[in-house]
Amino acid sequence: MLRTLIIVLALTWAHAAPAHAEAPTAPSAFLSKTDCFQTTPDYESWVASIVQRTGAAPVSKAQLESLVPARTFAFARAAFDCHVVTYDSGGHTVSGYVVRPKGDDADRLPLLVYNRGGNGAFGRLDALQLFQTLLPLAKAGHVVVASQYRDADEFGGRDVDDVMRLIDLSRTLPGTDGDRVFLLGQSRGAMMSYLVARRRSDITAMATIAGATDLGAGLAWRPEMERVYRARIPGYADDKPATLRERSALRWAEHLPAGMPVLLLHGEADDRVSVDDSRAMAARLRQLDRPHRLVVYPGDDHSLRQNRRAAHAEIVAWFRSAGTAAAEAAESRSSLPAIRRSAEQPATASTGPTGAEHVP
C-alpha cells in the first residue's frame, strides 16, 4: 500500500495547462484565511504535527517520510497558494481549504469542489489528506476548495448549504473560472455532490468515488450505518424512508441537470458502500439518456488504494474534457455538445465520456 501511495504522490504532480481569460476582481467574503503551513513552516514541524494528530489512523514518522518526502513538502510550499479558511453558512462558522497553483491570476482555472466522506469529525480533511488528495488535484490545473461541513452534521441535510455557500464564495476568487465548476465527491461526499447538483444550474461536470446513491438499499447491506443515521439525520426516527430517499440520488436522478456528465468510480470489493450503488446509478442515468461513465475496479476497496493513479487520471481527463466542451460552447454561444454514449467497452477503451461500464 505504501508503495502505491508513494507512486501516486510522485506521479499526480503532472502539469496541466490552464485556460486563459480575464481574472475577476470581486473580493473574498471568507471570515478568515490562514496559510496552510503557518503553524508548520518547516518539514520537521509538519511531520511532528501529523505523527501527533488525534482522531485519525496513526502514521509513523518513517511511513510519513516515505509518503511525503521533504522534497515534496518543499515543492508544495513553493508551488501552491494554500489556505485554511472559515466562512459563514446559515449562522454556522464552517472551515475548509482553498488551494491553487501559484502563478499569474490572469490564468483562470476551473473550480473543483471536493466533498469529503465520513460524518462528524470522522473523515475530516487534515494536512496529510491535503497532500494525498487536494494538492494533486490543484496541480492538475484547478482551484480546489473543500468544506469540512458544519459541526452540527446532518448527513445530507442543511450541511449541504455549506457546500453551496463555499461554491458561491469561490466562483469569484481571483484566477478562478466560475463558468467551469466541477464536483468531486467521495463516499458520503458523492451524496453531497448529487444534492448540490440538484439545486444548481452552474455545475459543469461531476465525478464520484465509491458514491452512496441508495441509502435504503445500503442500510440493508450494511446495517451498522443505522447508528450514524439515527445520530445525524433530523427526523430519521419519525420517517426513516423519507429521510433516506431525500439523500438517495438514485431515487431522483431525473432532477439532476440533464447535460451534466457524471463519472462514477467504484472498487468492486468495497465493504463500506456497495458497488451496486454505482452500477444502479449508471443504469438509471443510461435510462434517462444522461452523459455518464462507470468504471469498476475489480478487487479494489473503498478508497481505491490499488488504483489511485488510474482513478486520478480518469477524474482529471473527465473534467478536462467537460471543461473544454463547456468553454467551446460558451465561446460559440451554442449548447454543450452531445457526449457519445456507447455499449460496454473493453479495458482498452478511451477515457472519454460514455455510458459504459469500464472494467480495467
mmCIF file of C-alpha atoms in Angstrom:
data_model
loop_
_atom_site.group_PDB
_atom_site.id
_atom_site.type_symbol
_atom_site.label_atom_id
_atom_site.label_comp_id
_atom_site.label_asym_id
_atom_site.label_seq_id
_atom_site.Cartn_x
_atom_site.Cartn_y
_atom_site.Cartn_z
ATOM 1 C CA MET A 1 0.000 0.000 0.000
ATOM 2 C CA LEU A 2 2.798 2.440 0.887
ATOM 3 C CA ARG A 3 4.446 1.784 -2.461
ATOM 4 C CA THR A 4 1.205 2.593 -4.272
ATOM 5 C CA LEU A 5 0.702 5.827 -2.331
ATOM 6 C CA ILE A 6 4.272 6.922 -2.955
ATOM 7 C CA ILE A 7 3.858 6.364 -6.674
ATOM 8 C CA VAL A 8 0.614 8.325 -6.656
ATOM 9 C CA LEU A 9 2.157 11.261 -4.844
ATOM 10 C CA ALA A 10 5.039 11.305 -7.280
ATOM 11 C CA LEU A 11 3.031 10.975 -10.457
ATOM 12 C CA THR A 12 -0.004 13.151 -9.814
ATOM 13 C CA TRP A 13 2.054 16.340 -9.983
ATOM 14 C CA ALA A 14 1.749 16.193 -13.801
ATOM 15 C CA HIS A 15 1.334 19.638 -15.292
ATOM 16 C CA ALA A 16 -1.963 20.667 -16.855
ATOM 17 C CA ALA A 17 -2.183 23.878 -18.920
ATOM 18 C CA PRO A 18 -4.804 26.298 -17.543
ATOM 19 C CA ALA A 19 -7.349 28.204 -19.595
ATOM 20 C CA HIS A 20 -6.726 31.903 -20.179
ATOM 21 C CA ALA A 21 -9.229 34.667 -19.539
ATOM 22 C CA GLU A 22 -9.570 37.911 -17.635
ATOM 23 C CA ALA A 23 -9.490 37.460 -13.845
ATOM 24 C CA PRO A 24 -12.491 38.602 -11.756
ATOM 25 C CA THR A 25 -11.962 41.304 -9.132
ATOM 26 C CA ALA A 26 -14.745 40.517 -6.636
ATOM 27 C CA PRO A 27 -13.372 40.466 -3.056
ATOM 28 C CA SER A 28 -13.369 37.366 -0.891
ATOM 29 C CA ALA A 29 -16.032 37.041 1.789
ATOM 30 C CA PHE A 30 -14.237 34.448 3.896
ATOM 31 C CA LEU A 31 -14.247 35.182 7.616
ATOM 32 C CA SER A 32 -10.601 34.136 7.935
ATOM 33 C CA LYS A 33 -7.835 32.913 5.664
ATOM 34 C CA THR A 34 -4.689 31.299 7.065
ATOM 35 C CA ASP A 35 -1.729 29.846 5.205
ATOM 36 C CA CYS A 36 -1.854 26.038 5.359
ATOM 37 C CA PHE A 37 1.713 25.923 6.649
ATOM 38 C CA GLN A 38 1.640 28.844 9.041
ATOM 39 C CA THR A 39 1.946 26.644 12.131
ATOM 40 C CA THR A 40 4.273 24.128 10.436
ATOM 41 C CA PRO A 41 6.684 26.265 8.377
ATOM 42 C CA ASP A 42 9.338 23.563 8.077
ATOM 43 C CA TYR A 43 9.293 19.875 7.279
ATOM 44 C CA GLU A 44 10.214 18.690 10.765
ATOM 45 C CA SER A 45 7.329 20.551 12.427
ATOM 46 C CA TRP A 46 4.905 19.334 9.748
ATOM 47 C CA VAL A 47 5.921 15.693 10.269
ATOM 48 C CA ALA A 48 5.545 16.078 14.028
ATOM 49 C CA SER A 49 2.056 17.529 13.626
ATOM 50 C CA ILE A 50 0.890 14.509 11.615
ATOM 51 C CA VAL A 51 2.503 11.923 13.871
ATOM 52 C CA GLN A 52 0.884 13.533 16.918
ATOM 53 C CA ARG A 53 -2.580 14.091 15.436
ATOM 54 C CA THR A 54 -5.620 12.665 17.170
ATOM 55 C CA GLY A 55 -8.830 11.202 15.774
ATOM 56 C CA ALA A 56 -7.164 9.658 12.718
ATOM 57 C CA ALA A 57 -5.315 6.485 11.843
ATOM 58 C CA PRO A 58 -1.780 6.600 13.268
ATOM 59 C CA VAL A 59 1.097 7.176 10.880
ATOM 60 C CA SER A 60 4.662 6.590 11.985
ATOM 61 C CA LYS A 61 7.411 9.089 11.220
ATOM 62 C CA ALA A 62 9.068 6.589 8.885
ATOM 63 C CA GLN A 63 5.811 5.977 6.995
ATOM 64 C CA LEU A 64 5.146 9.683 6.684
ATOM 65 C CA GLU A 65 8.644 10.420 5.408
ATOM 66 C CA SER A 66 8.045 7.788 2.729
ATOM 67 C CA LEU A 67 4.606 9.111 1.814
ATOM 68 C CA VAL A 68 5.589 12.775 1.777
ATOM 69 C CA PRO A 69 9.370 13.236 1.474
ATOM 70 C CA ALA A 70 10.980 16.528 2.445
ATOM 71 C CA ARG A 71 11.379 17.490 -1.219
ATOM 72 C CA THR A 72 7.609 17.042 -1.782
ATOM 73 C CA PHE A 73 6.870 19.274 1.202
ATOM 74 C CA ALA A 74 9.276 21.926 -0.077
ATOM 75 C CA PHE A 75 7.761 21.760 -3.538
ATOM 76 C CA ALA A 76 4.230 22.190 -2.151
ATOM 77 C CA ARG A 77 5.197 25.261 -0.147
ATOM 78 C CA ALA A 78 6.805 26.833 -3.214
ATOM 79 C CA ALA A 79 4.273 25.814 -5.869
ATOM 80 C CA PHE A 80 0.856 26.370 -4.257
ATOM 81 C CA ASP A 81 -1.215 29.047 -2.632
ATOM 82 C CA CYS A 82 -2.858 27.019 0.124
ATOM 83 C CA HIS A 83 -5.174 28.384 2.785
ATOM 84 C CA VAL A 84 -7.375 27.124 5.565
ATOM 85 C CA VAL A 85 -10.477 29.322 5.510
ATOM 86 C CA THR A 86 -13.575 29.870 7.583
ATOM 87 C CA TYR A 87 -16.881 31.176 6.316
ATOM 88 C CA ASP A 88 -20.440 31.715 7.474
ATOM 89 C CA SER A 89 -23.125 29.265 6.378
ATOM 90 C CA GLY A 90 -26.563 29.781 7.872
ATOM 91 C CA GLY A 91 -25.136 31.148 11.091
ATOM 92 C CA HIS A 92 -22.542 28.376 11.400
ATOM 93 C CA THR A 93 -18.824 29.053 11.122
ATOM 94 C CA VAL A 94 -17.506 26.390 8.756
ATOM 95 C CA SER A 95 -13.883 25.674 7.906
ATOM 96 C CA GLY A 96 -12.353 24.429 4.683
ATOM 97 C CA TYR A 97 -9.462 24.596 2.253
ATOM 98 C CA VAL A 98 -8.700 26.747 -0.783
ATOM 99 C CA VAL A 99 -5.741 25.584 -2.898
ATOM 100 C CA ARG A 100 -4.417 26.674 -6.276
ATOM 101 C CA PRO A 101 -1.131 26.537 -8.171
ATOM 102 C CA LYS A 102 0.901 29.705 -7.867
ATOM 103 C CA GLY A 103 1.092 31.822 -10.980
ATOM 104 C CA ASP A 104 -0.449 34.722 -12.827
ATOM 105 C CA ASP A 105 -4.026 35.298 -11.669
ATOM 106 C CA ALA A 106 -4.857 36.099 -15.282
ATOM 107 C CA ASP A 107 -4.758 32.331 -15.813
ATOM 108 C CA ARG A 108 -8.317 31.485 -14.814
ATOM 109 C CA LEU A 109 -8.542 27.899 -13.642
ATOM 110 C CA PRO A 110 -11.675 25.783 -13.273
ATOM 111 C CA LEU A 111 -13.154 25.491 -9.791
ATOM 112 C CA LEU A 112 -13.041 21.946 -8.407
ATOM 113 C CA VAL A 113 -15.144 21.354 -5.299
ATOM 114 C CA TYR A 114 -14.015 18.299 -3.328
ATOM 115 C CA ASN A 115 -16.641 16.831 -0.995
ATOM 116 C CA ARG A 116 -15.128 14.578 1.652
ATOM 117 C CA GLY A 117 -16.551 11.380 3.047
ATOM 118 C CA GLY A 118 -17.222 10.421 6.640
ATOM 119 C CA ASN A 119 -19.509 12.059 9.171
ATOM 120 C CA GLY A 120 -18.932 14.466 12.028
ATOM 121 C CA ALA A 121 -15.224 14.550 12.830
ATOM 122 C CA PHE A 122 -14.624 11.181 11.164
ATOM 123 C CA GLY A 123 -13.157 11.768 7.722
ATOM 124 C CA ARG A 124 -12.269 15.417 8.307
ATOM 125 C CA LEU A 125 -9.584 16.671 5.963
ATOM 126 C CA ASP A 126 -6.172 17.193 7.508
ATOM 127 C CA ALA A 127 -2.632 18.072 6.475
ATOM 128 C CA LEU A 128 -1.906 14.552 5.209
ATOM 129 C CA GLN A 129 -5.045 14.402 3.066
ATOM 130 C CA LEU A 130 -4.062 17.801 1.749
ATOM 131 C CA PHE A 131 -1.020 16.136 0.155
ATOM 132 C CA GLN A 132 -2.790 12.947 -0.874
ATOM 133 C CA THR A 133 -5.901 14.492 -2.436
ATOM 134 C CA LEU A 134 -6.174 18.276 -2.692
ATOM 135 C CA LEU A 135 -2.692 19.260 -3.884
ATOM 136 C CA PRO A 136 -2.600 16.709 -6.760
ATOM 137 C CA LEU A 137 -5.985 17.981 -7.955
ATOM 138 C CA ALA A 138 -4.730 21.570 -7.817
ATOM 139 C CA LYS A 139 -1.545 20.630 -9.667
ATOM 140 C CA ALA A 140 -3.696 19.207 -12.461
ATOM 141 C CA GLY A 141 -4.917 22.747 -13.158
ATOM 142 C CA HIS A 142 -7.753 23.572 -10.759
ATOM 143 C CA VAL A 143 -8.633 25.932 -7.964
ATOM 144 C CA VAL A 144 -9.575 23.318 -5.368
ATOM 145 C CA VAL A 145 -11.926 24.076 -2.483
ATOM 146 C CA ALA A 146 -13.212 21.691 0.168
ATOM 147 C CA SER A 147 -15.577 22.115 3.090
ATOM 148 C CA GLN A 148 -15.277 20.326 6.415
ATOM 149 C CA TYR A 149 -19.090 20.760 6.806
ATOM 150 C CA ARG A 150 -20.667 22.248 9.929
ATOM 151 C CA ASP A 151 -20.190 20.646 13.337
ATOM 152 C CA ALA A 152 -23.947 20.028 13.502
ATOM 153 C CA ASP A 153 -23.632 17.461 10.702
ATOM 154 C CA GLU A 154 -26.991 16.349 9.276
ATOM 155 C CA PHE A 155 -25.503 13.890 6.783
ATOM 156 C CA GLY A 156 -27.017 15.485 3.713
ATOM 157 C CA GLY A 157 -29.395 17.937 5.378
ATOM 158 C CA ARG A 158 -28.685 21.597 5.991
ATOM 159 C CA ASP A 159 -24.957 20.835 5.813
ATOM 160 C CA VAL A 160 -25.442 20.771 2.030
ATOM 161 C CA ASP A 161 -25.795 24.546 2.364
ATOM 162 C CA ASP A 162 -22.163 24.611 3.493
ATOM 163 C CA VAL A 163 -21.044 23.346 0.081
ATOM 164 C CA MET A 164 -23.462 25.664 -1.717
ATOM 165 C CA ARG A 165 -22.068 28.648 0.186
ATOM 166 C CA LEU A 166 -18.471 27.645 -0.461
ATOM 167 C CA ILE A 167 -19.153 27.456 -4.210
ATOM 168 C CA ASP A 168 -20.751 30.898 -4.206
ATOM 169 C CA LEU A 169 -17.777 32.396 -2.351
ATOM 170 C CA SER A 170 -15.217 30.629 -4.519
ATOM 171 C CA ARG A 171 -16.593 31.301 -8.005
ATOM 172 C CA THR A 172 -15.390 34.903 -7.815
ATOM 173 C CA LEU A 173 -11.946 34.238 -6.358
ATOM 174 C CA PRO A 174 -9.139 35.853 -8.392
ATOM 175 C CA GLY A 175 -7.871 33.493 -11.044
ATOM 176 C CA THR A 176 -10.994 31.291 -10.933
ATOM 177 C CA ASP A 177 -13.207 30.492 -13.893
ATOM 178 C CA GLY A 178 -16.663 30.493 -12.334
ATOM 179 C CA ASP A 179 -18.148 29.160 -15.555
ATOM 180 C CA ARG A 180 -16.329 25.831 -15.130
ATOM 181 C CA VAL A 181 -17.342 24.266 -11.828
ATOM 182 C CA PHE A 182 -16.617 20.608 -11.091
ATOM 183 C CA LEU A 183 -17.820 18.456 -8.194
ATOM 184 C CA LEU A 184 -15.783 15.517 -6.884
ATOM 185 C CA GLY A 185 -17.359 13.529 -4.070
ATOM 186 C CA GLN A 186 -16.027 10.512 -2.213
ATOM 187 C CA SER A 187 -18.356 8.111 -0.377
ATOM 188 C CA ARG A 188 -20.719 10.359 1.638
ATOM 189 C CA GLY A 189 -19.245 13.237 -0.374
ATOM 190 C CA ALA A 190 -20.784 11.788 -3.535
ATOM 191 C CA MET A 191 -24.191 12.060 -1.876
ATOM 192 C CA MET A 192 -23.384 15.683 -1.052
ATOM 193 C CA SER A 193 -22.368 16.313 -4.664
ATOM 194 C CA TYR A 194 -25.611 14.929 -6.045
ATOM 195 C CA LEU A 195 -27.627 17.008 -3.565
ATOM 196 C CA VAL A 196 -25.728 20.149 -4.579
ATOM 197 C CA ALA A 197 -26.074 19.442 -8.306
ATOM 198 C CA ARG A 198 -29.831 19.029 -7.960
ATOM 199 C CA ARG A 199 -30.044 22.568 -6.576
ATOM 200 C CA ARG A 200 -27.720 24.348 -9.017
ATOM 201 C CA SER A 201 -27.533 25.118 -12.722
ATOM 202 C CA ASP A 202 -23.826 26.027 -12.860
ATOM 203 C CA ILE A 203 -22.174 22.606 -12.382
ATOM 204 C CA THR A 204 -20.166 21.694 -15.471
ATOM 205 C CA ALA A 205 -19.450 18.069 -14.548
ATOM 206 C CA MET A 206 -19.114 15.795 -11.556
ATOM 207 C CA ALA A 207 -17.224 12.673 -10.515
ATOM 208 C CA THR A 208 -17.805 10.266 -7.653
ATOM 209 C CA ILE A 209 -15.644 7.718 -5.852
ATOM 210 C CA ALA A 210 -17.500 4.915 -4.037
ATOM 211 C CA GLY A 211 -20.624 7.043 -4.119
ATOM 212 C CA ALA A 212 -23.619 6.232 -1.931
ATOM 213 C CA THR A 213 -26.686 6.622 -4.175
ATOM 214 C CA ASP A 214 -29.329 4.472 -2.443
ATOM 215 C CA LEU A 215 -29.186 4.772 1.338
ATOM 216 C CA GLY A 216 -32.132 2.459 1.875
ATOM 217 C CA ALA A 217 -30.533 -0.424 -0.009
ATOM 218 C CA GLY A 218 -27.191 0.473 1.542
ATOM 219 C CA LEU A 219 -28.644 0.188 5.031
ATOM 220 C CA ALA A 220 -29.888 -3.323 4.299
ATOM 221 C CA TRP A 221 -26.398 -4.190 3.022
ATOM 222 C CA ARG A 222 -24.552 -2.503 5.910
ATOM 223 C CA PRO A 223 -26.912 -2.288 8.925
ATOM 224 C CA GLU A 224 -24.349 -0.625 11.204
ATOM 225 C CA MET A 225 -24.951 2.659 9.342
ATOM 226 C CA GLU A 226 -28.252 2.936 11.216
ATOM 227 C CA ARG A 227 -26.275 4.275 14.185
ATOM 228 C CA VAL A 228 -24.952 7.144 12.044
ATOM 229 C CA TYR A 229 -28.341 7.912 10.522
ATOM 230 C CA ARG A 230 -30.104 7.988 13.885
ATOM 231 C CA ALA A 231 -27.475 10.299 15.337
ATOM 232 C CA ARG A 232 -27.140 12.646 12.373
ATOM 233 C CA ILE A 233 -30.308 12.829 10.273
ATOM 234 C CA PRO A 234 -33.107 15.062 11.625
ATOM 235 C CA GLY A 235 -36.491 13.333 11.561
ATOM 236 C CA TYR A 236 -34.988 9.908 10.903
ATOM 237 C CA ALA A 237 -36.892 8.192 13.701
ATOM 238 C CA ASP A 238 -40.180 9.756 12.570
ATOM 239 C CA ASP A 239 -39.947 8.956 8.844
ATOM 240 C CA LYS A 240 -36.993 6.756 8.008
ATOM 241 C CA PRO A 241 -37.970 6.010 4.353
ATOM 242 C CA ALA A 242 -38.466 9.696 3.503
ATOM 243 C CA THR A 243 -35.201 10.887 5.026
ATOM 244 C CA LEU A 244 -33.217 8.163 3.246
ATOM 245 C CA ARG A 245 -34.954 8.775 -0.063
ATOM 246 C CA GLU A 246 -34.194 12.503 0.158
ATOM 247 C CA ARG A 247 -30.488 11.630 0.331
ATOM 248 C CA SER A 248 -30.563 8.943 -2.376
ATOM 249 C CA ALA A 249 -29.777 10.341 -5.829
ATOM 250 C CA LEU A 250 -30.910 7.096 -7.457
ATOM 251 C CA ARG A 251 -34.470 7.977 -6.426
ATOM 252 C CA TRP A 252 -34.487 11.402 -8.079
ATOM 253 C CA ALA A 253 -31.805 11.225 -10.768
ATOM 254 C CA GLU A 254 -34.185 12.818 -13.266
ATOM 255 C CA HIS A 255 -33.891 16.079 -11.321
ATOM 256 C CA LEU A 256 -30.143 16.356 -11.889
ATOM 257 C CA PRO A 257 -29.017 18.789 -14.633
ATOM 258 C CA ALA A 258 -29.680 16.978 -17.902
ATOM 259 C CA GLY A 259 -26.412 17.949 -19.585
ATOM 260 C CA MET A 260 -24.096 17.379 -16.601
ATOM 261 C CA PRO A 261 -21.665 14.497 -17.285
ATOM 262 C CA VAL A 262 -21.234 12.131 -14.322
ATOM 263 C CA LEU A 263 -18.207 9.880 -13.778
ATOM 264 C CA LEU A 264 -18.703 7.004 -11.335
ATOM 265 C CA LEU A 265 -15.650 5.162 -9.952
ATOM 266 C CA HIS A 266 -16.014 2.221 -7.584
ATOM 267 C CA GLY A 267 -13.983 -0.660 -6.197
ATOM 268 C CA GLU A 268 -15.715 -3.982 -6.702
ATOM 269 C CA ALA A 269 -14.561 -5.224 -3.272
ATOM 270 C CA ASP A 270 -15.747 -2.100 -1.427
ATOM 271 C CA ASP A 271 -17.010 -3.137 2.029
ATOM 272 C CA ARG A 272 -18.421 0.271 3.010
ATOM 273 C CA VAL A 273 -20.534 1.293 0.039
ATOM 274 C CA SER A 274 -21.677 -1.482 -2.268
ATOM 275 C CA VAL A 275 -20.540 -1.303 -5.880
ATOM 276 C CA ASP A 276 -24.214 -1.903 -6.683
ATOM 277 C CA ASP A 277 -24.881 1.727 -5.755
ATOM 278 C CA SER A 278 -22.735 2.979 -8.634
ATOM 279 C CA ARG A 279 -23.956 0.298 -11.019
ATOM 280 C CA ALA A 280 -27.582 1.112 -10.268
ATOM 281 C CA MET A 281 -26.941 4.846 -10.674
ATOM 282 C CA ALA A 282 -25.211 4.274 -14.010
ATOM 283 C CA ALA A 283 -28.152 2.170 -15.182
ATOM 284 C CA ARG A 284 -30.554 4.936 -14.168
ATOM 285 C CA LEU A 285 -28.505 7.593 -15.957
ATOM 286 C CA ARG A 286 -28.431 5.359 -19.031
ATOM 287 C CA GLN A 287 -32.203 5.001 -18.830
ATOM 288 C CA LEU A 288 -32.512 8.797 -18.690
ATOM 289 C CA ASP A 289 -30.067 9.142 -21.614
ATOM 290 C CA ARG A 290 -27.707 11.231 -19.471
ATOM 291 C CA PRO A 291 -23.947 11.508 -20.185
ATOM 292 C CA HIS A 292 -22.025 9.323 -17.782
ATOM 293 C CA ARG A 293 -19.255 6.772 -17.381
ATOM 294 C CA LEU A 294 -18.914 3.927 -14.892
ATOM 295 C CA VAL A 295 -15.509 2.497 -14.033
ATOM 296 C CA VAL A 296 -15.377 -0.550 -11.737
ATOM 297 C CA TYR A 297 -12.018 -1.692 -10.366
ATOM 298 C CA PRO A 298 -12.001 -5.477 -9.691
ATOM 299 C CA GLY A 299 -10.722 -6.425 -6.254
ATOM 300 C CA ASP A 300 -10.260 -2.845 -5.092
ATOM 301 C CA ASP A 301 -11.562 -1.298 -1.883
ATOM 302 C CA HIS A 302 -13.483 1.747 -0.721
ATOM 303 C CA SER A 303 -10.525 4.092 -1.178
ATOM 304 C CA LEU A 304 -9.326 2.599 -4.487
ATOM 305 C CA ARG A 305 -5.919 2.020 -2.897
ATOM 306 C CA GLN A 306 -4.844 -0.312 -5.702
ATOM 307 C CA ASN A 307 -5.844 2.112 -8.463
ATOM 308 C CA ARG A 308 -5.330 5.625 -7.114
ATOM 309 C CA ARG A 309 -3.126 6.652 -10.013
ATOM 310 C CA ALA A 310 -5.629 5.344 -12.587
ATOM 311 C CA ALA A 311 -8.577 6.907 -10.762
ATOM 312 C CA HIS A 312 -6.824 10.278 -10.577
ATOM 313 C CA ALA A 313 -6.156 10.124 -14.327
ATOM 314 C CA GLU A 314 -9.809 9.266 -15.014
ATOM 315 C CA ILE A 315 -11.023 12.213 -12.956
ATOM 316 C CA VAL A 316 -8.608 14.736 -14.465
ATOM 317 C CA ALA A 317 -9.400 13.590 -18.015
ATOM 318 C CA TRP A 318 -13.135 13.705 -17.317
ATOM 319 C CA PHE A 319 -13.069 17.253 -16.025
ATOM 320 C CA ARG A 320 -10.683 18.425 -18.715
ATOM 321 C CA SER A 321 -12.969 17.066 -21.439
ATOM 322 C CA ALA A 322 -16.083 18.574 -19.883
ATOM 323 C CA GLY A 323 -14.354 21.896 -19.250
ATOM 324 C CA THR A 324 -13.119 22.125 -22.822
ATOM 325 C CA ALA A 325 -16.581 21.367 -24.142
ATOM 326 C CA ALA A 326 -18.127 23.984 -21.851
ATOM 327 C CA ALA A 327 -15.583 26.629 -22.881
ATOM 328 C CA GLU A 328 -16.147 25.926 -26.546
ATOM 329 C CA ALA A 329 -19.894 26.033 -26.057
ATOM 330 C CA ALA A 330 -19.721 29.363 -24.259
ATOM 331 C CA GLU A 331 -17.494 30.826 -26.944
ATOM 332 C CA SER A 332 -19.753 29.729 -29.771
ATOM 333 C CA ARG A 333 -22.965 30.521 -27.843
ATOM 334 C CA SER A 334 -24.209 27.033 -28.569
ATOM 335 C CA SER A 335 -25.375 24.146 -26.396
ATOM 336 C CA LEU A 336 -22.963 21.698 -24.780
ATOM 337 C CA PRO A 337 -22.087 19.178 -27.471
ATOM 338 C CA ALA A 338 -23.717 15.811 -27.016
ATOM 339 C CA ILE A 339 -21.387 13.357 -25.302
ATOM 340 C CA ARG A 340 -21.132 9.998 -27.005
ATOM 341 C CA ARG A 341 -22.838 7.071 -25.353
ATOM 342 C CA SER A 342 -21.992 3.517 -26.258
ATOM 343 C CA ALA A 343 -22.342 -0.107 -25.254
ATOM 344 C CA GLU A 344 -19.934 -1.747 -22.832
ATOM 345 C CA GLN A 345 -16.306 -1.186 -23.772
ATOM 346 C CA PRO A 346 -13.210 -3.341 -23.389
ATOM 347 C CA ALA A 347 -10.490 -2.442 -20.910
ATOM 348 C CA THR A 348 -8.524 -0.582 -23.583
ATOM 349 C CA ALA A 349 -11.347 1.880 -24.162
ATOM 350 C CA SER A 350 -10.752 5.603 -24.351
ATOM 351 C CA THR A 351 -11.164 7.659 -21.184
ATOM 352 C CA GLY A 352 -13.661 9.894 -22.949
ATOM 353 C CA PRO A 353 -17.208 10.202 -21.535
ATOM 354 C CA THR A 354 -19.523 7.323 -22.367
ATOM 355 C CA GLY A 355 -22.395 5.453 -20.840
ATOM 356 C CA ALA A 356 -20.416 2.252 -20.427
ATOM 357 C CA GLU A 357 -19.087 0.259 -17.522
ATOM 358 C CA HIS A 358 -15.344 0.074 -17.952
ATOM 359 C CA VAL A 359 -13.626 -2.747 -16.086
ATOM 360 C CA PRO A 360 -9.837 -2.261 -16.158
#
